[in-house]
Amino acid sequence: MKDKIKSLLKKRKAIMLAHNYQPPEIQDLADLCGDSLELSIKASQTNAEVILFCGVTFMAETASILSPDKKVLLPCKNAGCPMADMVTPDDLKAKLDGFPPMPVVTYVNSSASVKALSTICCTSANVVKVVNSLDAEEIMMVPDRNLAGYAALHTDKKIHAWNGYCPIHDRLTPKDVLNAKQEHPDALFMAHPECRSEVLELADAILSTSGMIKYAGESKSSAFIIGTEAGLLYSLKKANPDKKFYPASIGMVCPDMKKITLDDIAASLEFMKGEVKVPENIRRPALKAVQGMIDLSI
Ligand code: 13P
Ligand code: SF4
């Protein structure tokens, strides 16, 4: 199956991008494994004719927003993101109506139509930079209340947070972390900003997924407790084979990130199945928000 996929990728002049939470066999096959920001940048810069995206819908949509002339394939159509579904364009418009005009900073974990209503996007890797780049005293942030809370600690601006959250990160409790710390007293605790503020308070470092891989590589410490989705443990071990990584809780598995199989990938490439294309009337305003974020980050 792996050889078949490699030859189909060549035949279709395709690049295979995978998020750090994808299963090991998919990470191993990908041309680039990364966090949301790295994958967006790559999707905006590739010469490939086809982008095969192993992740969830909002990631493939972001690739389509950035590369409208390429075919973007998501091998499993119903790999979504529950947090992205917690805000709709109509709900956002209704909420904004109740406030004076202010910029809207939208986490990339959102639909293309919500991005289209936004001033600028952000990821976990650049949220603080994005928020502080804006010439405004008040900012609306959607959809992640935890990411918004994290940003609020690093800015003088008043942040109005949408009440969304990632069910996988939000379920990690301080008790889980304290138990893990007791079991591994020498390990540093790295947390993703999608975790609750009381969990972030216990962290030695708060980072995006690729930020964690880099931090582990550069740190003098040889053991780490990981406060993010379980798939990252494979990427961490692969990049740092001599170091030890422990999940902060065994419950942190995103079912949507595990939906794509090697069979789906082969079928998608063979029959060009699973195309994700953002309509032009949404793509154009969404591009402004996504490109604004990329321009700040490269
Ligand atoms: P990053 O890899 O950008 O940190 O994103 C985490 C995430 O939840 C993606 O769904
Ligand atoms: Fe969405 Fe959370 Fe899954 Fe990421 S880990 S795709 S934010 S549900």
CSV table of C-alpha atoms and ligand atoms in Angstrom, one decimal:
chain,number,residue,atom,x,y,z
A,1,MET,CA,0.0,0.0,0.0
A,2,LYS,CA,2.8,2.4,0.9
A,3,ASP,CA,4.5,1.8,-2.5
A,4,LYS,CA,1.2,2.2,-4.3
A,5,ILE,CA,0.6,5.6,-2.6
A,6,LYS,CA,4.2,6.8,-3.4
A,7,SER,CA,3.7,6.0,-7.1
A,8,LEU,CA,0.3,7.6,-7.2
A,9,LEU,CA,1.7,10.7,-5.5
A,10,LYS,CA,4.3,10.9,-8.3
A,11,LYS,CA,1.7,10.2,-11.0
A,12,ARG,CA,-0.6,12.9,-9.8
A,13,LYS,CA,2.3,15.4,-9.2
A,14,ALA,CA,0.9,15.6,-5.6
A,15,ILE,CA,2.4,16.7,-2.3
A,16,MET,CA,1.2,14.9,0.8
A,17,LEU,CA,0.8,17.1,3.9
A,18,ALA,CA,0.0,15.6,7.3
A,19,HIS,CA,-0.8,17.2,10.6
A,20,ASN,CA,1.3,16.1,13.6
A,21,TYR,CA,-1.7,14.3,15.1
A,22,GLN,CA,-2.1,11.9,12.2
A,23,PRO,CA,-1.4,8.1,12.7
A,24,PRO,CA,2.3,7.0,12.4
A,25,GLU,CA,2.0,5.3,9.1
A,26,ILE,CA,0.6,8.5,7.6
A,27,GLN,CA,3.2,10.7,9.2
A,28,ASP,CA,5.9,8.4,7.8
A,29,LEU,CA,4.6,8.7,4.2
A,30,ALA,CA,4.0,12.5,4.2
A,31,ASP,CA,6.3,15.0,2.4
A,32,LEU,CA,5.7,17.4,5.3
A,33,CYS,CA,4.4,16.8,8.8
A,34,GLY,CA,3.7,19.9,10.8
A,35,ASP,CA,1.5,22.2,12.8
A,36,SER,CA,-1.3,24.2,11.3
A,37,LEU,CA,0.9,27.2,10.5
A,38,GLU,CA,3.7,25.2,8.8
A,39,LEU,CA,1.1,23.3,6.7
A,40,SER,CA,-0.6,26.5,5.7
A,41,ILE,CA,2.7,28.1,4.6
A,42,LYS,CA,3.6,25.0,2.7
A,43,ALA,CA,0.2,24.9,1.0
A,44,SER,CA,0.7,28.5,-0.1
A,45,GLN,CA,4.2,27.8,-1.6
A,46,THR,CA,4.1,24.4,-3.2
A,47,ASN,CA,4.5,23.8,-7.0
A,48,ALA,CA,2.6,20.5,-6.8
A,49,GLU,CA,-0.6,20.2,-8.9
A,50,VAL,CA,-2.4,18.3,-6.2
A,51,ILE,CA,-2.3,18.8,-2.4
A,52,LEU,CA,-3.3,15.6,-0.6
A,53,PHE,CA,-4.2,16.8,2.9
A,54,CYS,CA,-4.1,14.3,5.8
A,55,GLY,CA,-5.8,16.3,8.6
A,56,VAL,CA,-9.3,17.6,9.0
A,57,THR,CA,-11.7,19.7,6.9
A,58,PHE,CA,-10.6,23.2,8.0
A,59,MET,CA,-7.0,22.4,7.1
A,60,ALA,CA,-7.9,21.3,3.5
A,61,GLU,CA,-10.2,24.3,3.2
A,62,THR,CA,-7.3,26.6,4.2
A,63,ALA,CA,-5.1,24.9,1.5
A,64,SER,CA,-7.9,25.5,-1.0
A,65,ILE,CA,-8.2,29.2,0.1
A,66,LEU,CA,-4.4,29.6,-0.5
A,67,SER,CA,-4.1,27.6,-3.6
A,68,PRO,CA,-7.3,27.9,-5.7
A,69,ASP,CA,-5.6,26.6,-8.8
A,70,LYS,CA,-4.6,23.3,-7.2
A,71,LYS,CA,-6.7,20.3,-6.5
A,72,VAL,CA,-7.0,19.8,-2.7
A,73,LEU,CA,-7.9,16.3,-1.6
A,74,LEU,CA,-9.0,15.3,1.8
A,75,PRO,CA,-9.0,11.5,1.8
A,76,CYS,CA,-11.8,11.1,4.3
A,77,LYS,CA,-14.6,13.6,3.7
A,78,ASN,CA,-16.1,13.5,7.2
A,79,ALA,CA,-12.9,14.2,9.2
A,80,GLY,CA,-14.1,17.5,10.8
A,81,CYS,CA,-13.2,19.5,13.9
A,82,PRO,CA,-15.9,19.8,16.6
A,83,MET,CA,-14.4,23.1,17.8
A,84,ALA,CA,-14.6,24.6,14.2
A,85,ASP,CA,-18.3,23.6,14.2
A,86,MET,CA,-18.9,25.7,17.4
A,87,VAL,CA,-19.2,29.0,15.5
A,88,THR,CA,-21.3,29.7,12.4
A,89,PRO,CA,-21.2,32.8,10.3
A,90,ASP,CA,-24.7,33.8,11.4
A,91,ASP,CA,-23.9,33.4,15.1
A,92,LEU,CA,-20.8,35.4,14.7
A,93,LYS,CA,-22.6,38.2,12.8
A,94,ALA,CA,-25.3,38.3,15.5
A,95,LYS,CA,-22.7,38.5,18.3
A,96,LEU,CA,-20.7,41.3,16.5
A,97,ASP,CA,-23.9,43.3,16.2
A,98,GLY,CA,-24.0,43.7,20.0
A,99,PHE,CA,-20.5,45.3,20.1
A,100,PRO,CA,-18.8,48.4,18.7
A,101,PRO,CA,-16.8,47.6,15.6
A,102,MET,CA,-13.6,45.7,16.4
A,103,PRO,CA,-11.2,43.3,14.6
A,104,VAL,CA,-12.1,39.6,14.6
A,105,VAL,CA,-9.2,37.2,15.1
A,106,THR,CA,-10.2,33.7,14.0
A,107,TYR,CA,-8.3,30.6,14.9
A,108,VAL,CA,-7.6,28.6,11.7
A,109,ASN,CA,-9.7,25.8,13.4
A,110,SER,CA,-12.8,27.3,11.8
A,111,SER,CA,-14.9,27.1,8.6
A,112,ALA,CA,-13.9,29.0,5.5
A,113,SER,CA,-17.2,31.0,5.8
A,114,VAL,CA,-16.3,32.2,9.4
A,115,LYS,CA,-12.7,33.1,8.1
A,116,ALA,CA,-14.4,35.1,5.4
A,117,LEU,CA,-16.0,37.4,8.2
A,118,SER,CA,-12.7,37.8,10.0
A,119,THR,CA,-10.0,40.5,10.0
A,120,ILE,CA,-7.1,38.0,10.4
A,121,CYS,CA,-6.5,34.4,11.3
A,122,CYS,CA,-4.1,32.9,13.8
A,123,THR,CA,-2.8,29.5,14.8
A,124,SER,CA,-1.5,28.3,18.2
A,125,ALA,CA,2.1,29.2,16.9
A,126,ASN,CA,1.4,32.9,16.2
A,127,VAL,CA,-1.6,34.0,18.2
A,128,VAL,CA,0.2,36.4,20.4
A,129,LYS,CA,2.0,38.0,17.5
A,130,VAL,CA,-1.2,38.3,15.5
A,131,VAL,CA,-3.2,39.9,18.4
A,132,ASN,CA,-0.5,42.4,19.2
A,133,SER,CA,-0.1,43.4,15.5
A,134,LEU,CA,-3.6,44.9,15.5
A,135,ASP,CA,-4.2,48.6,16.0
A,136,ALA,CA,-7.2,48.2,18.2
A,137,GLU,CA,-7.9,48.2,21.9
A,138,GLU,CA,-10.6,45.5,21.8
A,139,ILE,CA,-10.6,42.3,19.8
A,140,MET,CA,-13.1,39.5,19.2
A,141,MET,CA,-11.5,36.1,19.2
A,142,VAL,CA,-13.3,32.9,17.8
A,143,PRO,CA,-13.9,30.1,18.4
A,144,ASP,CA,-11.5,28.9,21.1
A,145,ARG,CA,-12.1,30.4,24.6
A,146,ASN,CA,-8.9,28.8,25.9
A,147,LEU,CA,-6.6,30.2,23.1
A,148,ALA,CA,-8.3,33.6,23.7
A,149,GLY,CA,-7.6,33.3,27.4
A,150,TYR,CA,-3.9,32.5,26.7
A,151,ALA,CA,-3.7,35.5,24.3
A,152,ALA,CA,-5.2,37.8,26.9
A,153,LEU,CA,-2.3,37.1,29.2
A,154,HIS,CA,0.1,38.4,26.6
A,155,THR,CA,-1.5,41.6,25.5
A,156,ASP,CA,-2.9,44.8,26.9
A,157,LYS,CA,-5.9,44.6,24.6
A,158,LYS,CA,-9.3,43.6,25.8
A,159,ILE,CA,-10.2,40.2,24.4
A,160,HIS,CA,-13.8,39.2,23.9
A,161,ALA,CA,-13.8,35.4,23.6
A,162,TRP,CA,-16.2,33.1,21.8
A,163,ASN,CA,-17.3,30.2,24.0
A,164,GLY,CA,-15.9,27.4,21.9
A,165,TYR,CA,-13.3,24.8,22.9
A,166,CYS,CA,-11.5,21.7,21.7
A,167,PRO,CA,-13.2,18.8,23.5
A,168,ILE,CA,-9.9,16.8,23.5
A,169,HIS,CA,-7.8,19.6,25.1
A,170,ASP,CA,-10.5,21.0,27.3
A,171,ARG,CA,-10.9,17.7,29.1
A,172,LEU,CA,-7.4,17.7,30.4
A,173,THR,CA,-7.6,18.7,34.1
A,174,PRO,CA,-5.0,20.0,36.6
A,175,LYS,CA,-5.5,16.7,38.5
A,176,ASP,CA,-4.4,14.7,35.4
A,177,VAL,CA,-1.3,16.9,35.1
A,178,LEU,CA,-0.4,16.7,38.8
A,179,ASN,CA,-0.8,12.9,38.7
A,180,ALA,CA,1.5,12.7,35.7
A,181,LYS,CA,4.0,15.1,37.4
A,182,GLN,CA,4.0,12.9,40.5
A,183,GLU,CA,4.7,9.8,38.4
A,184,HIS,CA,7.5,11.6,36.4
A,185,PRO,CA,8.9,14.2,38.7
A,186,ASP,CA,11.9,15.0,36.5
A,187,ALA,CA,9.8,15.6,33.4
A,188,LEU,CA,8.9,19.1,32.0
A,189,PHE,CA,5.3,19.7,31.2
A,190,MET,CA,4.5,21.1,27.8
A,191,ALA,CA,0.9,22.2,27.1
A,192,HIS,CA,-1.0,23.3,24.0
A,193,PRO,CA,-2.8,26.7,24.3
A,194,GLU,CA,-6.1,24.9,23.6
A,195,CYS,CA,-5.9,23.5,27.2
A,196,ARG,CA,-7.8,25.3,30.0
A,197,SER,CA,-6.1,28.2,31.8
A,198,GLU,CA,-5.7,26.2,35.1
A,199,VAL,CA,-3.8,23.5,33.1
A,200,LEU,CA,-1.7,26.2,31.4
A,201,GLU,CA,-0.7,27.6,34.8
A,202,LEU,CA,1.1,24.3,35.5
A,203,ALA,CA,3.0,24.3,32.2
A,204,ASP,CA,6.8,24.8,31.8
A,205,ALA,CA,6.1,25.7,28.2
A,206,ILE,CA,3.0,26.5,26.2
A,207,LEU,CA,3.5,25.7,22.5
A,208,SER,CA,2.0,24.6,19.2
A,209,THR,CA,2.5,21.0,18.2
A,210,SER,CA,5.7,21.7,16.2
A,211,GLY,CA,6.8,24.2,18.9
A,212,MET,CA,6.8,21.2,21.3
A,213,ILE,CA,8.9,19.1,18.9
A,214,LYS,CA,11.4,22.0,18.7
A,215,TYR,CA,11.4,22.7,22.4
A,216,ALA,CA,12.0,19.1,23.3
A,217,GLY,CA,15.0,18.9,20.9
A,218,GLU,CA,16.6,22.1,22.3
A,219,SER,CA,15.9,21.5,26.0
A,220,LYS,CA,18.5,20.0,28.3
A,221,SER,CA,15.7,18.0,29.9
A,222,SER,CA,15.3,14.4,28.7
A,223,ALA,CA,11.7,13.7,29.8
A,224,PHE,CA,8.5,15.5,29.0
A,225,ILE,CA,4.8,15.3,29.9
A,226,ILE,CA,2.7,16.1,26.9
A,227,GLY,CA,-0.5,18.1,27.2
A,228,THR,CA,-1.9,17.7,23.6
A,229,GLU,CA,-3.4,15.1,21.3
A,230,ALA,CA,-1.8,11.7,21.5
A,231,GLY,CA,-0.6,11.6,17.9
A,232,LEU,CA,2.1,14.1,18.8
A,233,LEU,CA,3.9,11.5,20.9
A,234,TYR,CA,4.9,9.6,17.8
A,235,SER,CA,6.3,12.8,16.1
A,236,LEU,CA,8.1,13.7,19.3
A,237,LYS,CA,9.8,10.3,19.7
A,238,LYS,CA,10.7,10.2,16.0
A,239,ALA,CA,12.4,13.6,16.2
A,240,ASN,CA,14.0,12.9,19.7
A,241,PRO,CA,14.6,9.2,19.9
A,242,ASP,CA,16.8,9.5,23.1
A,243,LYS,CA,14.2,11.4,25.1
A,244,LYS,CA,11.1,10.2,27.0
A,245,PHE,CA,7.6,11.5,26.4
A,246,TYR,CA,4.5,10.7,28.6
A,247,PRO,CA,0.9,11.7,27.9
A,248,ALA,CA,-0.6,14.0,30.5
A,249,SER,CA,-3.7,11.9,30.2
A,250,ILE,CA,-4.5,8.8,28.2
A,251,GLY,CA,-7.9,10.4,27.2
A,252,MET,CA,-6.5,12.9,24.7
A,253,VAL,CA,-7.3,11.3,21.3
A,254,CYS,CA,-9.0,13.2,18.6
A,255,PRO,CA,-11.2,10.7,16.7
A,256,ASP,CA,-11.4,13.0,13.6
A,257,MET,CA,-7.6,13.0,13.3
A,258,LYS,CA,-7.7,9.2,13.1
A,259,LYS,CA,-10.3,8.8,10.4
A,260,ILE,CA,-8.0,8.7,7.4
A,261,THR,CA,-6.5,5.3,6.4
A,262,LEU,CA,-3.9,4.3,3.9
A,263,ASP,CA,-6.7,2.8,1.8
A,264,ASP,CA,-8.5,6.2,1.8
A,265,ILE,CA,-5.3,7.9,0.6
A,266,ALA,CA,-4.8,5.4,-2.2
A,267,ALA,CA,-8.4,5.7,-3.3
A,268,SER,CA,-8.4,9.5,-3.1
A,269,LEU,CA,-5.3,9.7,-5.3
A,270,GLU,CA,-6.4,6.9,-7.7
A,271,PHE,CA,-9.9,8.3,-8.4
A,272,MET,CA,-9.2,12.0,-7.4
A,273,LYS,CA,-11.9,11.5,-4.7
A,274,GLY,CA,-12.5,13.9,-1.8
A,275,GLU,CA,-11.9,17.2,-3.4
A,276,VAL,CA,-12.3,20.2,-1.1
A,277,LYS,CA,-13.0,23.5,-2.9
A,278,VAL,CA,-13.9,26.7,-1.3
A,279,PRO,CA,-16.4,28.8,-3.4
A,280,GLU,CA,-14.9,32.0,-4.8
A,281,ASN,CA,-17.3,34.4,-3.0
A,282,ILE,CA,-16.1,32.9,0.4
A,283,ARG,CA,-12.5,32.2,-0.7
A,284,ARG,CA,-11.7,35.8,-1.5
A,285,PRO,CA,-12.6,37.4,1.8
A,286,ALA,CA,-11.2,34.4,3.7
A,287,LEU,CA,-7.9,34.7,1.8
A,288,LYS,CA,-7.4,38.2,3.2
A,289,ALA,CA,-7.6,36.8,6.7
A,290,VAL,CA,-5.4,33.8,6.1
A,291,GLN,CA,-2.8,35.7,4.0
A,292,GLY,CA,-2.6,38.4,6.6
A,293,MET,CA,-1.6,35.8,9.1
A,294,ILE,CA,1.0,34.2,6.8
A,295,ASP,CA,2.5,37.6,5.9
A,296,LEU,CA,3.1,38.2,9.6
A,297,SER,CA,4.6,34.8,10.1
A,298,ILE,CA,7.2,34.3,7.3
B,1,13P,P1,-1.3,23.1,16.0
B,1,13P,O1,-0.6,21.8,15.4
B,1,13P,O2,-1.3,24.2,15.0
B,1,13P,O3,-0.7,23.4,17.3
B,1,13P,O4,-2.8,22.7,16.1
B,1,13P,C1,-3.4,21.9,17.0
B,1,13P,C2,-4.8,21.4,16.6
B,1,13P,O5,-5.7,21.2,17.4
B,1,13P,C3,-5.1,21.2,15.2
B,1,13P,O6,-6.3,20.6,15.1
B,2,SF4,FE1,-10.4,20.0,16.4
B,2,SF4,FE2,-9.4,19.5,18.8
B,2,SF4,FE3,-9.4,17.6,17.0
B,2,SF4,FE4,-7.7,19.7,16.8
B,2,SF4,S1,-7.6,18.1,18.3
B,2,SF4,S2,-9.0,18.8,15.1
B,2,SF4,S3,-9.0,21.3,17.6
B,2,SF4,S4,-11.2,18.5,17.9
